[in-house]
mmCIF file of C-alpha atoms in Angstrom:
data_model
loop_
_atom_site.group_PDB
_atom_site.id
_atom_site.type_symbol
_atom_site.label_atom_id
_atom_site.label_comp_id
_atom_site.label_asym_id
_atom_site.label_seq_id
_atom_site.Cartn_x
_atom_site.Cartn_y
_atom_site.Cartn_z
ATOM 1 C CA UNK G 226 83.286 112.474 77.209
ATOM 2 C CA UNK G 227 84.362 113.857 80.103
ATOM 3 C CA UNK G 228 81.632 114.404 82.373
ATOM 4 C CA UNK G 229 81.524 117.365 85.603
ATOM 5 C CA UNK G 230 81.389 115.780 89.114
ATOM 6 C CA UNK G 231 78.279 117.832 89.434
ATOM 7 C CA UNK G 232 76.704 116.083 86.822
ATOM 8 C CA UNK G 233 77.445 113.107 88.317
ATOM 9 C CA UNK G 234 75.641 113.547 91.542
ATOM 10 C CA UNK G 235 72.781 114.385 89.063
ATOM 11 C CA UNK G 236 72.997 111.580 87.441
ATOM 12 C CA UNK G 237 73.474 109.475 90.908
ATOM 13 C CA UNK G 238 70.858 111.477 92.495
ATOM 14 C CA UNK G 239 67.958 110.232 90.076
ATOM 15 C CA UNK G 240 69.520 106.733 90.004
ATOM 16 C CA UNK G 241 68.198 106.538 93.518
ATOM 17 C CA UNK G 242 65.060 108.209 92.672
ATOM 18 C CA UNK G 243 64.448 106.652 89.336
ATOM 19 C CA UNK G 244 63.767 103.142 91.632
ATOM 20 C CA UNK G 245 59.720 103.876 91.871
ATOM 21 C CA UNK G 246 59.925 103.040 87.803
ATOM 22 C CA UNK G 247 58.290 106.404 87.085
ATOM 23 C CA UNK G 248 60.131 109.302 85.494
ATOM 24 C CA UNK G 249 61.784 111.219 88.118
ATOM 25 C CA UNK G 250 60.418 114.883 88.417
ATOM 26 C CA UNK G 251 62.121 118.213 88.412
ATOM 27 C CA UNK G 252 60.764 119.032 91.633
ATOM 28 C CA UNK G 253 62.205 116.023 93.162
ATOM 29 C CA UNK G 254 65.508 116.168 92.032
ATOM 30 C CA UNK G 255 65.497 119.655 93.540
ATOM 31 C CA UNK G 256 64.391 118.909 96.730
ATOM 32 C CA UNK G 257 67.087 115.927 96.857
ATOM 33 C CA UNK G 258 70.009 118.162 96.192
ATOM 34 C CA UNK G 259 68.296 121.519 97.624
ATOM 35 C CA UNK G 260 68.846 123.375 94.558
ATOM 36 C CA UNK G 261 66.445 125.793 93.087
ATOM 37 C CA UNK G 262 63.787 124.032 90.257
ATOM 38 C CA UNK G 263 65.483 126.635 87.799
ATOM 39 C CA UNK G 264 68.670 124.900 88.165
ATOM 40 C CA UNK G 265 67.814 121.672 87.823
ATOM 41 C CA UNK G 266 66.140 121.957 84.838
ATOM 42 C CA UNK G 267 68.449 123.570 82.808
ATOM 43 C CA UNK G 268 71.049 121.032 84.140
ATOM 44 C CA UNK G 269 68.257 117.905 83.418
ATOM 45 C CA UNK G 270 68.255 119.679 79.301
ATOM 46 C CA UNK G 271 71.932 119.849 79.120
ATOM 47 C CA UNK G 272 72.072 116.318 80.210
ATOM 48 C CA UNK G 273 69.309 115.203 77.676
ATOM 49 C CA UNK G 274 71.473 116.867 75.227
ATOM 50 C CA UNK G 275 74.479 114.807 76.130
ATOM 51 C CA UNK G 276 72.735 111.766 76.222
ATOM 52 C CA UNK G 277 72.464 110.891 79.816
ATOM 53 C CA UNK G 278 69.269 111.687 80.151
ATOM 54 C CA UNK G 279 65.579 110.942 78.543
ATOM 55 C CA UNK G 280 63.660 114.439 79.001
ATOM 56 C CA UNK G 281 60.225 114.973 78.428
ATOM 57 C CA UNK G 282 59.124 118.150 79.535
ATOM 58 C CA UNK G 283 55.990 118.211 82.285
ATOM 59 C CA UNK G 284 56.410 114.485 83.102
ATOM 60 C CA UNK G 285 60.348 114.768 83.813
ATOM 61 C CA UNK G 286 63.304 112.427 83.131
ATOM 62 C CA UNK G 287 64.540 109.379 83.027
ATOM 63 C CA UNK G 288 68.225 107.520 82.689
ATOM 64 C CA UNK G 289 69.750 106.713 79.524
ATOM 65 C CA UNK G 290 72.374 103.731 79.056
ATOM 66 C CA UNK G 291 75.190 105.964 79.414
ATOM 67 C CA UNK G 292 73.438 107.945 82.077
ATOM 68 C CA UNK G 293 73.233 104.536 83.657
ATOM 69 C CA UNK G 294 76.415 103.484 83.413
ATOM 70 C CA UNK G 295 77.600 106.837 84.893
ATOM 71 C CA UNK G 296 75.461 106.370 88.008
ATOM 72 C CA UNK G 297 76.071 102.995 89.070
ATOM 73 C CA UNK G 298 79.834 104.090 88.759
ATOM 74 C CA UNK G 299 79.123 106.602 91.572
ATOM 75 C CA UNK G 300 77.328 104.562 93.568
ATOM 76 C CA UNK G 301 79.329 101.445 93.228
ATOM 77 C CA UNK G 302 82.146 103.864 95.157
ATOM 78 C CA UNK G 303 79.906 105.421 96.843
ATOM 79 C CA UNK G 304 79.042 102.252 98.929
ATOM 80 C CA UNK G 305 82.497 100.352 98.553
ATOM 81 C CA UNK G 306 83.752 103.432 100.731
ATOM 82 C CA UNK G 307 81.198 103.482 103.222
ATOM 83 C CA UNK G 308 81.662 100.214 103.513
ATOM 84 C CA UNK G 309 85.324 100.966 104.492
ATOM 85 C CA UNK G 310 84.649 104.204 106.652
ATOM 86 C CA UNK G 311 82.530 101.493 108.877
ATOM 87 C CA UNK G 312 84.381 97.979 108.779
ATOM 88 C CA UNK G 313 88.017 99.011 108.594
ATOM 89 C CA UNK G 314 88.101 102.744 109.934
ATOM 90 C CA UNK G 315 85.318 102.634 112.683
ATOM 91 C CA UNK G 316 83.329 105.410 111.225
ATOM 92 C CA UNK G 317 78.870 105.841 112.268
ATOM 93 C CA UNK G 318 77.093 105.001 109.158
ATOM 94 C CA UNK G 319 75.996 108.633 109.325
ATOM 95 C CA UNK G 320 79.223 109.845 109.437
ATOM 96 C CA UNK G 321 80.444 107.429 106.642
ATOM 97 C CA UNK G 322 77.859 108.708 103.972
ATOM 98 C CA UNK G 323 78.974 112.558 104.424
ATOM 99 C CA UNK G 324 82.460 111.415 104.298
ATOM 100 C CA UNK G 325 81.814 108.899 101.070
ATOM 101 C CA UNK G 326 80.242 112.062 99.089
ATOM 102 C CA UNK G 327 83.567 114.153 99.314
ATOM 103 C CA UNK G 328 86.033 111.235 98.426
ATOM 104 C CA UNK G 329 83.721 109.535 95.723
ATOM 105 C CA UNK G 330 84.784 111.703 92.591
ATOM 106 C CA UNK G 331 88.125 111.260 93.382
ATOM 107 C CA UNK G 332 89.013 107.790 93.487
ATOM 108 C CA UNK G 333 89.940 105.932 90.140
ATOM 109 C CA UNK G 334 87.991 102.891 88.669
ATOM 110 C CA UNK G 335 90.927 101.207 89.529
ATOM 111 C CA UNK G 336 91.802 102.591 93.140
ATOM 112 C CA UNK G 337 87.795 101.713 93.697
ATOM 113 C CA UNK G 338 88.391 97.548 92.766
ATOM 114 C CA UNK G 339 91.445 97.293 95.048
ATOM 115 C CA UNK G 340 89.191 98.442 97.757
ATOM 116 C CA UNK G 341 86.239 96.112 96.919
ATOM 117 C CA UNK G 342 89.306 93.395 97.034
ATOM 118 C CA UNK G 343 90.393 94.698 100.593
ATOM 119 C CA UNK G 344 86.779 94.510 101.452
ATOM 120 C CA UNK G 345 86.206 90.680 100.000
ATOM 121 C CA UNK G 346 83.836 92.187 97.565
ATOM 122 C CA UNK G 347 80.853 93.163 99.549
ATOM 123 C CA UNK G 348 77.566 92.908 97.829
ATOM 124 C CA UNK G 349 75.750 95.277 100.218
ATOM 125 C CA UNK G 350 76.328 99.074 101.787
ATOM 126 C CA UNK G 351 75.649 99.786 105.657
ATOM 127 C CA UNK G 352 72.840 100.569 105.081
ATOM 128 C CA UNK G 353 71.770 97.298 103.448
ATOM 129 C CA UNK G 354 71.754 99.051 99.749
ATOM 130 C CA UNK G 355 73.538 96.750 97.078
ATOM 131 C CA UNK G 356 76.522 97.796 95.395
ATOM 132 C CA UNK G 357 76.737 97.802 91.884
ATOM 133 C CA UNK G 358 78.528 94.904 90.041
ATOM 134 C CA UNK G 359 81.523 96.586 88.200
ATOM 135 C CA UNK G 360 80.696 97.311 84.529
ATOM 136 C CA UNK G 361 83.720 95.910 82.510
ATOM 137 C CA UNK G 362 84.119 92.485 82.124
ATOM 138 C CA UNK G 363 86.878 91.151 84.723
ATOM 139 C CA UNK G 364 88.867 89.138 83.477
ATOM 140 C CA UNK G 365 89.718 85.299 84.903
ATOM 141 C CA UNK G 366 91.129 85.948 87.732
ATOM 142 C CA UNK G 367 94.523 84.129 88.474
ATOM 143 C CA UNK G 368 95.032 81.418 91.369
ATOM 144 C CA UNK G 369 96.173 82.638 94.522
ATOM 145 C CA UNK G 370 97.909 81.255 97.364
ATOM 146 C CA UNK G 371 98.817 82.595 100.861
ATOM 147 C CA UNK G 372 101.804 84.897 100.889
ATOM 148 C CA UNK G 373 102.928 81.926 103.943
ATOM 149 C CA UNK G 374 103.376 79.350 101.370
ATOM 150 C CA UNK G 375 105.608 81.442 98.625
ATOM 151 C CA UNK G 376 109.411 80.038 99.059
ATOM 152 C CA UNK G 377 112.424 82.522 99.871
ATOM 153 C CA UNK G 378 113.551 84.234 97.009
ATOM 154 C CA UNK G 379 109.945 83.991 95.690
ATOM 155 C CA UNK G 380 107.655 86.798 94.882
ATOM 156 C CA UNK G 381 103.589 87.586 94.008
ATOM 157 C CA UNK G 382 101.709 90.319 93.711
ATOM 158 C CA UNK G 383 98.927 90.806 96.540
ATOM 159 C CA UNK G 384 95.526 89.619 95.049
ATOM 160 C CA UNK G 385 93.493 90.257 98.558
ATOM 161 C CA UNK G 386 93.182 89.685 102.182
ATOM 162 C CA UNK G 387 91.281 86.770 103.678
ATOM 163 C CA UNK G 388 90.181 88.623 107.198
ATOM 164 C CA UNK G 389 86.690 89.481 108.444
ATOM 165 C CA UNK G 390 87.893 91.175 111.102
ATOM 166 C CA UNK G 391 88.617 95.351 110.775
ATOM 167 C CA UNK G 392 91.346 95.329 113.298
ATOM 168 C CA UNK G 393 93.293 92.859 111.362
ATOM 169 C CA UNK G 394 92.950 94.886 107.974
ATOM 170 C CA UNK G 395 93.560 97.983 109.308
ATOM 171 C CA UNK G 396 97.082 96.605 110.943
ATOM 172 C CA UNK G 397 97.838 94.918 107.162
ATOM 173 C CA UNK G 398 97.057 98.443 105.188
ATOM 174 C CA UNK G 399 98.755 100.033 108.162
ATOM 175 C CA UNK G 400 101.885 97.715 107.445
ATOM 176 C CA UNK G 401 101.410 97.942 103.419
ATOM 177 C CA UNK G 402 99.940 94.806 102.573
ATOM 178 C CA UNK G 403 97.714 96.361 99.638
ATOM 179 C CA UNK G 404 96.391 94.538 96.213
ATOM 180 C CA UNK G 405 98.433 95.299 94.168
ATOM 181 C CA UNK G 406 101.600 95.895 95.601
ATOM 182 C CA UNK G 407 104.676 93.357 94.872
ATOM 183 C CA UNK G 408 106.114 91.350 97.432
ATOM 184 C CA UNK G 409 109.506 89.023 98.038
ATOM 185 C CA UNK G 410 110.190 86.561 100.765
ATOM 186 C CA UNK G 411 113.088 86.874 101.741
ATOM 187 C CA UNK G 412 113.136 84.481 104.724
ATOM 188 C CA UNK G 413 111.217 82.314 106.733
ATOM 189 C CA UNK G 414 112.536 82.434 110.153
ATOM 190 C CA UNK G 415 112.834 79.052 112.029
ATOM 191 C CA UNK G 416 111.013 77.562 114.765
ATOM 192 C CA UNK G 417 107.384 79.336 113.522
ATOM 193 C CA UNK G 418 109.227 82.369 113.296
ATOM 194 C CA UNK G 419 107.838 85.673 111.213
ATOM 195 C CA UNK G 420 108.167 85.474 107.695
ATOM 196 C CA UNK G 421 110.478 88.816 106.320
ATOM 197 C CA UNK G 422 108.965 90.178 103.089
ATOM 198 C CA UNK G 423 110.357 93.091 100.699
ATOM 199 C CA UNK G 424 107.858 95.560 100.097
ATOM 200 C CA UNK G 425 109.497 97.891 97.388
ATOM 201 C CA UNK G 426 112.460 99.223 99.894
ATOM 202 C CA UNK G 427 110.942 98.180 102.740
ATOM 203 C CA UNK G 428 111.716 94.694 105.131
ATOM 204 C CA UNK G 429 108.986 93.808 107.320
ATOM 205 C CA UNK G 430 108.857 91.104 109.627
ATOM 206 C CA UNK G 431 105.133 89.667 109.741
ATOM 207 C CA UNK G 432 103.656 86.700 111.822
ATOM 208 C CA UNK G 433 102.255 83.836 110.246
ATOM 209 C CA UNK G 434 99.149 84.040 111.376
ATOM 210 C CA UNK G 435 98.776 87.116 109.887
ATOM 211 C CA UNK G 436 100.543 86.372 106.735
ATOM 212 C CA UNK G 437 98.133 83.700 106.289
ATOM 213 C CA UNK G 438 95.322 86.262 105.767
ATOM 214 C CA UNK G 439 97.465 87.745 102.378
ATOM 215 C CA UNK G 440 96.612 86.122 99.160
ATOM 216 C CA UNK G 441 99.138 86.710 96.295
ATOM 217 C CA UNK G 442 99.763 85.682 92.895
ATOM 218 C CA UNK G 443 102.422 84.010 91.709
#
């Protein structure tokens, strides 16, 4: 089912409220998102109905499996993009949760594990909150090597980058080194010269120090 980005900041809302192991009052969930108590309990019912929620009128609600499942979703890229507004992009951590609640609903499942893979899977948010673990099972992942050791003529697909340091990621993204994205070397130059790799229709000349930060998959 389908389910509104509204009710997903619901949903997320009494995740982080639900952590006192009490049911989660209307009241509460009102103040949180400054909506009016009317509101929130006809949009607590509706939930109940859909089976997000537990409801029990006067004592308030509680998450379901699937309401669960919903929440950690949000917050999982909730605080992988924080994460990345403050390592890679520079952003306060103030800044970085205002900015994290408009781009959350609109970033795939799949757009959100590249990013954890950019980030070298962070456990934690900037504000020291953990990140959920992501909810299908991954599969094993394939060996990797760095890009630096592929032959010319050879070509992988980017698995992640191997950098702790933002500057350095930003410059790769900036340059298109992305998981995900298909690569070819086409030469290695001489004399500890760059290595040239095809990205799609692009040739870009990258130094090995550098490409030895890109893991790929053969």
């Amino acid at each position: 089912m389908k389910i509104s980005e509204n009710a997903e900041d619901y949903l997320a809302c009494i995740y982080d409220l639900s952590r006192k192991g009490v049911p989660v009052k209307t009241s509460e969930i009102s103040g949180r998102l400054n909506l009016s108590p009317a509101s929130v309990t006809e949009m607590t019912q509706r939930l109940a109905s859909e089976g997000y929620l537990n409801y029990e009128r006067y004592k308030g609600v509680t998450l379901t499996p699937a309401g669960t499942m919903v929440a950690e979703r949000i917050k999982r890229r909730h605080r992988l993009l924080e994460r990345f507004l403050v390592d890679v992009l520079g952003r306060t951590t103030e800044d970085s949760h205002e900015e994290a609640m408009r781009l959350e609903h609109n970033f795939s499942d799949e757009s959100v594990e590249m990013l954890s893979r950019i980030l070298n899977n962070p456990t934690v948010c900037p504000d020291g909150d953990p990140i959920p673990a992501p909810q299908a099972p991954m599969e094993d992942e394939a060996p990797t090597i760095p890009i630096i050791e592929l032959e010319e003529g050879e070509e992988g697909v980017i698995s992640h980058l191997i950098c702790d340091d933002p500057a350095k990621i930003r410059r790769l993204i900036g340059m298109g080194f992305v998981p995900g994205r298909k690569v070819v070397v086409e030469e290695h130059v001489p004399m500890g010269g760059p290595l040239l790799i095809r990205l799609d229709e692009m040739r870009v000349a990258i130094g090995r120090d550098y490409a030895s930060l890109i893991q790929v998959e053969k």
